[in-house]
Coordinates of C-alpha atoms in Angstrom, one line a residue:
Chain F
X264 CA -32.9 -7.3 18.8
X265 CA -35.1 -6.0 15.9
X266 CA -36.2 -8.5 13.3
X267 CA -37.6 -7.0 9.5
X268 CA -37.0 -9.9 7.6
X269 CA -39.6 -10.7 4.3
X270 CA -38.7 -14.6 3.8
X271 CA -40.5 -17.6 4.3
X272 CA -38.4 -19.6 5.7
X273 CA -37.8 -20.2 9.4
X274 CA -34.7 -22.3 9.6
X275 CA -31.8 -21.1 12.2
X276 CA -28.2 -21.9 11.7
X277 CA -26.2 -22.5 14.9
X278 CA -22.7 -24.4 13.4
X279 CA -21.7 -24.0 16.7
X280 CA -21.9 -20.6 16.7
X281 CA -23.8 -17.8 16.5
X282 CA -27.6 -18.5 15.4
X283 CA -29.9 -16.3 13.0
X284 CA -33.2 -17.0 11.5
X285 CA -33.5 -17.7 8.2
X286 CA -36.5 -16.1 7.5
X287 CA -34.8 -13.0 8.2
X288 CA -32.7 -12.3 5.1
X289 CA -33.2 -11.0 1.5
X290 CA -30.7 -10.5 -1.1
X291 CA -28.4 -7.8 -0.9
X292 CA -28.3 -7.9 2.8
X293 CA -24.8 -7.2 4.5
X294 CA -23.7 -9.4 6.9
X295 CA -21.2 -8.1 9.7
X296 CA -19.0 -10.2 11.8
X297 CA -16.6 -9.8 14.3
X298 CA -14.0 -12.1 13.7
X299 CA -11.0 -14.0 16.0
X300 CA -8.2 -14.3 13.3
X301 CA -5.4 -11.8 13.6
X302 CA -6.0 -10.3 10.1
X303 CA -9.8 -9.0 12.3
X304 CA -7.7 -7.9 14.9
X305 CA -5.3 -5.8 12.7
X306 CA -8.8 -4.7 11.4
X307 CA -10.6 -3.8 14.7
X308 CA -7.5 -1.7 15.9
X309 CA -7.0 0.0 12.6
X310 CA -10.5 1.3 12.6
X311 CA -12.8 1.8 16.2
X312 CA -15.8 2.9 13.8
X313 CA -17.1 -0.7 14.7
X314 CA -17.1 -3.6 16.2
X315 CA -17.2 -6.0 13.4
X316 CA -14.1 -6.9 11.0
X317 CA -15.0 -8.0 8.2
X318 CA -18.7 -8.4 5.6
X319 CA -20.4 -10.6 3.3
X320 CA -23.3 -10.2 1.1
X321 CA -26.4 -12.4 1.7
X322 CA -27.7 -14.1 -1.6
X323 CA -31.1 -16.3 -1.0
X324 CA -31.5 -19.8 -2.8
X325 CA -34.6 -21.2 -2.5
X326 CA -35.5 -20.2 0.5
X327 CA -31.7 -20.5 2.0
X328 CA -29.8 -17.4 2.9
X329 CA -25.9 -18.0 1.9
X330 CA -23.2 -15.2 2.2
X331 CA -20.7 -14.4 -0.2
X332 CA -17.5 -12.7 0.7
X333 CA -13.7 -12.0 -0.1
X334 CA -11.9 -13.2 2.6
X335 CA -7.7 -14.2 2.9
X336 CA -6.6 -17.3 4.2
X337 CA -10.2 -19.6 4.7
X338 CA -8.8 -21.9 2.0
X339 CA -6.2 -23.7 3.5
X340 CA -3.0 -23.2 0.9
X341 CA -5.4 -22.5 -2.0
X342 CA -5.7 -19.7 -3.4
X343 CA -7.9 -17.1 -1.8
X344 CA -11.0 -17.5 -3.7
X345 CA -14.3 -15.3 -3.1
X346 CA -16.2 -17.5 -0.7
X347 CA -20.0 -18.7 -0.4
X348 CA -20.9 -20.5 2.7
X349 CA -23.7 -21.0 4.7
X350 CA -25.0 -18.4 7.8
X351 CA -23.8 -20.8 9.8
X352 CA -19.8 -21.2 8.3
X353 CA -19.6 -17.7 8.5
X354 CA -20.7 -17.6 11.8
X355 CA -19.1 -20.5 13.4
X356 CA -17.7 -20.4 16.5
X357 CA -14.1 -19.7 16.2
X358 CA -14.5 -16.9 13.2
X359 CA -17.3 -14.9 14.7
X360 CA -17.8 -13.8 18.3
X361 CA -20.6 -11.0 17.3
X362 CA -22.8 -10.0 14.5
X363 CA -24.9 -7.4 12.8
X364 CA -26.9 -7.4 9.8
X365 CA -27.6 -4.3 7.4
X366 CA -30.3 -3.6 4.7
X367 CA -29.9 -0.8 2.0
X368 CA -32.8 1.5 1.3
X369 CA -32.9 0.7 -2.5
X370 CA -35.8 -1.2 -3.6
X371 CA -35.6 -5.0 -3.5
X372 CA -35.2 -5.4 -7.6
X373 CA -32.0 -3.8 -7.1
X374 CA -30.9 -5.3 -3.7
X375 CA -31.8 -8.4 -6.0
X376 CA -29.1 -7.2 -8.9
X377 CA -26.6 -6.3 -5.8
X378 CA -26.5 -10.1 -4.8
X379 CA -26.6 -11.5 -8.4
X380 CA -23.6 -9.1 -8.9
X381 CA -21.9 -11.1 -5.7
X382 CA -22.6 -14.6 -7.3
X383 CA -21.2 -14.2 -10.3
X384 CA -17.9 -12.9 -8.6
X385 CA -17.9 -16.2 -6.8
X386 CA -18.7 -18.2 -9.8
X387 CA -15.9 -15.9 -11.5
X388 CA -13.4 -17.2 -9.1
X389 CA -12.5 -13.8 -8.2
X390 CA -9.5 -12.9 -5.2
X391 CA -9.4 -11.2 -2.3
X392 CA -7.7 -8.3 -3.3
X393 CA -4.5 -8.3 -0.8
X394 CA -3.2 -4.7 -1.7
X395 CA -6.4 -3.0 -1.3
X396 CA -6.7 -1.3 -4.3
X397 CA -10.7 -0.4 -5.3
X398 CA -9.5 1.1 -8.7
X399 CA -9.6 -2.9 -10.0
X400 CA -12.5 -5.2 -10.4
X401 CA -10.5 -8.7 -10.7
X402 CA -9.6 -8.8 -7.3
X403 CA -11.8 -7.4 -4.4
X404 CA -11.8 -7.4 -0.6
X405 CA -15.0 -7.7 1.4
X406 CA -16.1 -3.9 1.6
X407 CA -15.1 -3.7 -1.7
X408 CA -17.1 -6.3 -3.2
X409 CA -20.6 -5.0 -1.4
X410 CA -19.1 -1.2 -2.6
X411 CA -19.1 -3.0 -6.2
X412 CA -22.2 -5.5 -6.6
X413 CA -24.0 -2.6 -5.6
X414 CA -22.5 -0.2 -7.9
X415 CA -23.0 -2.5 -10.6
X416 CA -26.6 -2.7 -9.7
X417 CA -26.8 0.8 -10.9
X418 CA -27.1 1.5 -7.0
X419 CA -24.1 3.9 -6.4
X420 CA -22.3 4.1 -2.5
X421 CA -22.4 8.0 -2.7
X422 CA -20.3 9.6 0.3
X423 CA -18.2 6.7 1.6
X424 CA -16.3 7.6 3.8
X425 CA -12.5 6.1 3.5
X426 CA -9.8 5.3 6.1
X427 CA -6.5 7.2 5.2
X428 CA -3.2 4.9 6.8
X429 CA -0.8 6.8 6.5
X430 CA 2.6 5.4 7.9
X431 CA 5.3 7.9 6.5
X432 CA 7.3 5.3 4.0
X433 CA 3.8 5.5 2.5
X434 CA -0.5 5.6 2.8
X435 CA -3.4 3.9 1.2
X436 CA -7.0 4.6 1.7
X437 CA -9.2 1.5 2.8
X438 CA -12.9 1.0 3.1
X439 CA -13.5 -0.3 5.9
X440 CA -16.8 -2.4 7.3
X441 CA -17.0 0.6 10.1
X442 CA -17.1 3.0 7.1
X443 CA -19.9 0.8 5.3
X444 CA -22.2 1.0 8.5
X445 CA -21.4 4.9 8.5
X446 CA -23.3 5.2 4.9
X447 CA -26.7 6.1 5.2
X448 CA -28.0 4.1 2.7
X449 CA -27.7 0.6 5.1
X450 CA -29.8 0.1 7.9
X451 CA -29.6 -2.2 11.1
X452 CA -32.0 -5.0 11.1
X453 CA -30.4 -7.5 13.9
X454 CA -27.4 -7.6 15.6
X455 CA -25.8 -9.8 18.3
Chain T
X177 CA 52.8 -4.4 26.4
X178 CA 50.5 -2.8 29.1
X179 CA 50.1 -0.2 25.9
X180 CA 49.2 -2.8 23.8
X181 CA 46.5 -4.2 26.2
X182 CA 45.1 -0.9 26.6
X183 CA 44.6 -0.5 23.1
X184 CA 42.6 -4.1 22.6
X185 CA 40.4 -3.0 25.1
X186 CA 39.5 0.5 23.4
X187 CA 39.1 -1.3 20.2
X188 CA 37.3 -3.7 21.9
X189 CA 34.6 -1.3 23.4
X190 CA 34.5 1.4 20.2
X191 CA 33.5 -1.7 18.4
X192 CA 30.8 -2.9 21.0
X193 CA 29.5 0.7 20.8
X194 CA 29.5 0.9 17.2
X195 CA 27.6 -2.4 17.2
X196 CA 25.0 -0.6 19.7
X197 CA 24.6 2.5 17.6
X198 CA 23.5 0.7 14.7
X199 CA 21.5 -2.3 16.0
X200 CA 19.3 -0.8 18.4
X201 CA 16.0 -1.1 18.4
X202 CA 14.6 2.2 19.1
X203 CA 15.5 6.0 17.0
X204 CA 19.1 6.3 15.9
X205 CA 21.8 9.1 16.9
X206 CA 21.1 11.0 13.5
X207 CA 17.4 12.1 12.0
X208 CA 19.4 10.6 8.4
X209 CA 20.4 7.5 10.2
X210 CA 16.6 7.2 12.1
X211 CA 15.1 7.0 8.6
X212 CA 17.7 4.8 7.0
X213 CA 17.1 2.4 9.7
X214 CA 12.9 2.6 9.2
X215 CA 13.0 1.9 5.8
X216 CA 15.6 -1.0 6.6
X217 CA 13.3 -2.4 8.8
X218 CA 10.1 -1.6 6.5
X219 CA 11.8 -3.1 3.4
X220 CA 13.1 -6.5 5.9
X221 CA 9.4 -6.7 6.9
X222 CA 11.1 -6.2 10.7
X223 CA 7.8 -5.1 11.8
X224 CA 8.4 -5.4 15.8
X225 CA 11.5 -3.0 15.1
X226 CA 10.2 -0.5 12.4
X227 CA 7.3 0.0 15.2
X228 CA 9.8 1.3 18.1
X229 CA 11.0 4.1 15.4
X230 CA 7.5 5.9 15.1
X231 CA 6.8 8.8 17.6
X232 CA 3.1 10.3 18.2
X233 CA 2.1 13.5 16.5
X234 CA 2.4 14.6 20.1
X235 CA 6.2 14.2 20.2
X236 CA 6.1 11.0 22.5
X237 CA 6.7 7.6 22.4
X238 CA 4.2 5.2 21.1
X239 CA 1.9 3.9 24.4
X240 CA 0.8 -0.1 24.2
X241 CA -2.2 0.6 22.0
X242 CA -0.5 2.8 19.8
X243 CA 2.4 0.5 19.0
X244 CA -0.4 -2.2 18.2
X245 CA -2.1 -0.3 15.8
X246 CA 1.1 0.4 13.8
X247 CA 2.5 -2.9 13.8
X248 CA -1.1 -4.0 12.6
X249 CA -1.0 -1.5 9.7
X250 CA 2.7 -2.0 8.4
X251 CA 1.8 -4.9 6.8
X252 CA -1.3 -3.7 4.9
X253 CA 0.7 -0.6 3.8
X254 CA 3.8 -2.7 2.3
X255 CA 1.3 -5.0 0.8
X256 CA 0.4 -2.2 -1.6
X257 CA 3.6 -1.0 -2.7
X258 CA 4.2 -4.9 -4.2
X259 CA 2.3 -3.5 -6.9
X260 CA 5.5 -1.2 -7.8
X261 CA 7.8 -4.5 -7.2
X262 CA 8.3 -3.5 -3.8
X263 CA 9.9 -1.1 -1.6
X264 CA 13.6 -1.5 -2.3
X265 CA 16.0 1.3 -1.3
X266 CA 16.3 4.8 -0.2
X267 CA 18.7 7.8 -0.7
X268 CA 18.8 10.5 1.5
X269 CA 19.0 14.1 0.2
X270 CA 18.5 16.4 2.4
X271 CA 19.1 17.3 6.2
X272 CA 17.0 19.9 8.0
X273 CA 17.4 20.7 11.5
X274 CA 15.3 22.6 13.8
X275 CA 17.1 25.9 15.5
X276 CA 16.4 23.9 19.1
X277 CA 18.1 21.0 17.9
X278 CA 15.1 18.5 19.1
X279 CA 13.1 18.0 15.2
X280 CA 14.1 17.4 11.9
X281 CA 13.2 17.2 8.5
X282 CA 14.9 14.6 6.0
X283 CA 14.4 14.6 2.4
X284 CA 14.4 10.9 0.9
X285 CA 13.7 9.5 -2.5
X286 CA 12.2 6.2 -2.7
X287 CA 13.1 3.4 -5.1
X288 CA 11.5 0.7 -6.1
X289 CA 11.3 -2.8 -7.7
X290 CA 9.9 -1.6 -10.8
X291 CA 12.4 1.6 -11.2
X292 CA 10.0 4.1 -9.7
X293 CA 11.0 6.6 -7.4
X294 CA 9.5 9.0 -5.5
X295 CA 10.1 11.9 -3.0
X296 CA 9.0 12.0 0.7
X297 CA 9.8 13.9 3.7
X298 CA 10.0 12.8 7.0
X299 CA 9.6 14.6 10.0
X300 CA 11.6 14.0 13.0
X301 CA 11.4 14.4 16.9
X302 CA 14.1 13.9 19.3
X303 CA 13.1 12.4 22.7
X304 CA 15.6 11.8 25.4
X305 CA 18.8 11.8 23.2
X306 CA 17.1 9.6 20.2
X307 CA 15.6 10.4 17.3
X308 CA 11.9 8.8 16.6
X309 CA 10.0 9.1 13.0
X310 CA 6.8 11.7 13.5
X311 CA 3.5 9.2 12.6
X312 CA 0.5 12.1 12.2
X313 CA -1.9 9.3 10.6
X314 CA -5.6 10.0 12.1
X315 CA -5.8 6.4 13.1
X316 CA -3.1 7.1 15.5
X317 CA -4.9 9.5 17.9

């Protein structure tokens, strides 16, 4: 394992799951699990680019490291809301069974924008986007909401590469998390 | 009487295989009747059944894995035509079949909840006497 992180901070987060160090995250990171539910299944068998299923962005509070992401079905019968929770929710136990975290090669001012982008979508009570479609901004699933706090950082995802499905009665294009680790622009810091 | 009896039973088994011809679970006897019966299954959300329709861009039957990763992606993929009020009916206009009699090509229009249709084509392979819809999606490899 490789650790490059810039914080202060040396807090772990276990949540009965899997552990990283604080001090390892800056705004902007990505934050890669692989999860248990059968939505991550669906996801993992859809597309072998990777092992992980689904990714938040890291924003960092005073010193804390939280992630936000778009996510279906985390809020009991409510409606699916974009989430911000705590290394350690997103890690727990029975939603992640591996993990790998990514940094983009843009400088830090706009890594910082990236993750400002991701708050206010979570304090804008934005959805997960259940049809998938990146042409609209009110709604957004989790490669789509990295693909757009970044893009709205005046950071643009140049050459992402899309997964076609393509099932006859009809197709739709999805970004996938594998396709995000494919861009060039993201780097691996840690991953378990 | 004995005429009479005989007669009950053949009504009694065209009806059972009538019943069989139209509620399997696997291609139909007709590539028009193989697509009807997809998008029957597509627009019921049948996802276990609309699955055992699909054939591999190879011509064969879908292996465990295959089947999994279809029956994951239906959903996804009907998810997104909600946006047009759903997938509602289809109407088929055209029949091709191959010279050797074992693919086929059938012209549909697709409706939907929102008045929109569109045009598709569907290609066809016949494997052991049925006839299974042709998935070429990359995924499916």
């Amino acid at each position: 394992m490789t650790f490059a992180g810039d914080s202060t901070t040396s807090d772990t987060h276990a949540n009965g799951g899997l552990s990283i160090p604080s001090a390892l995250f800056n705004d902007g990171d990505l934050l890669f699990r692989r999860g248990r539910s059968p939505e991550s299944h669906a996801v993992l068998i859809t597309c072998r680019k990777s092992a992980y299923s689904h990714v938040g962005m890291v924003v960092v509070e005073g010193g804390q490291p939280w992630v936000i992401h778009a996510v279906p079905g985390e809020n009991g019968r409510g409606p699916d809301f974009i989430r911000k929770e705590t290394i350690g929710e997103f890690l727990a136990e029975k939603k992640a069974s591996r993990y790998a975290v990514y940094r983009a090669d843009f400088p830090r001012e706009i890594r910082k924008r990236a993750a400002d982008n991701a708050r206010r979508y979570f304090l804008q009570h934005r959805l997960f986007d259940d049809r998938y479609d990146l042409a609209t901004d009110e709604k957004l699933y989790c490669t789509e909401l990295v693909v757009k706090a970044y893009g709205q950082a005046n950071a643009a995802l140049t050459d992402l590469g899309m997964t076609e499905l393509n099932l006859v009665f009809g197709k739709i294009s999805l970004l996938f998390p594998g396709n995000l680790i494919e861009n060039p622009h993201f780097q691996l810091i840690i991953y378990h | 009487m004995k005429k009479q009896a005989i007669l009950i039973v053949f009504s009694v088994v065209l009806a059972l295989s009538m019943f069989s011809c139209g509620g399997g679970t696997s291609g139909g006897n007709s590539p028009s009747k193989t697509v009807e019966k997809l998008f029957k299954y597509v627009i019921d959300k049948d996802y276990d059944n609309a699955v055992k329709i699909y054939a591999n861009k190879d011509g064969k039957v879908l292996d465990e894995e295959e089947t999994a990763k279809i029956k994951a992606m239906l959903p996804m993929v009907v998810k997104v035509y909600e946006k047009d009020g759903g997938l509602k009916s289809i109407k088929v206009t055209k029949e091709t079949l191959a010279e050797d009699g074992n693919k086929a090509t059938v012209d549909i229009v697709q409706s939907y909840g929102n008045g929109k249709e569109e045009p598709n084509s569907i290609d066809l392979v016949k494997i052991e006497g049925e006839w299974y819809v042709l998935v070429t999606n990359n995924m499916v490899e």
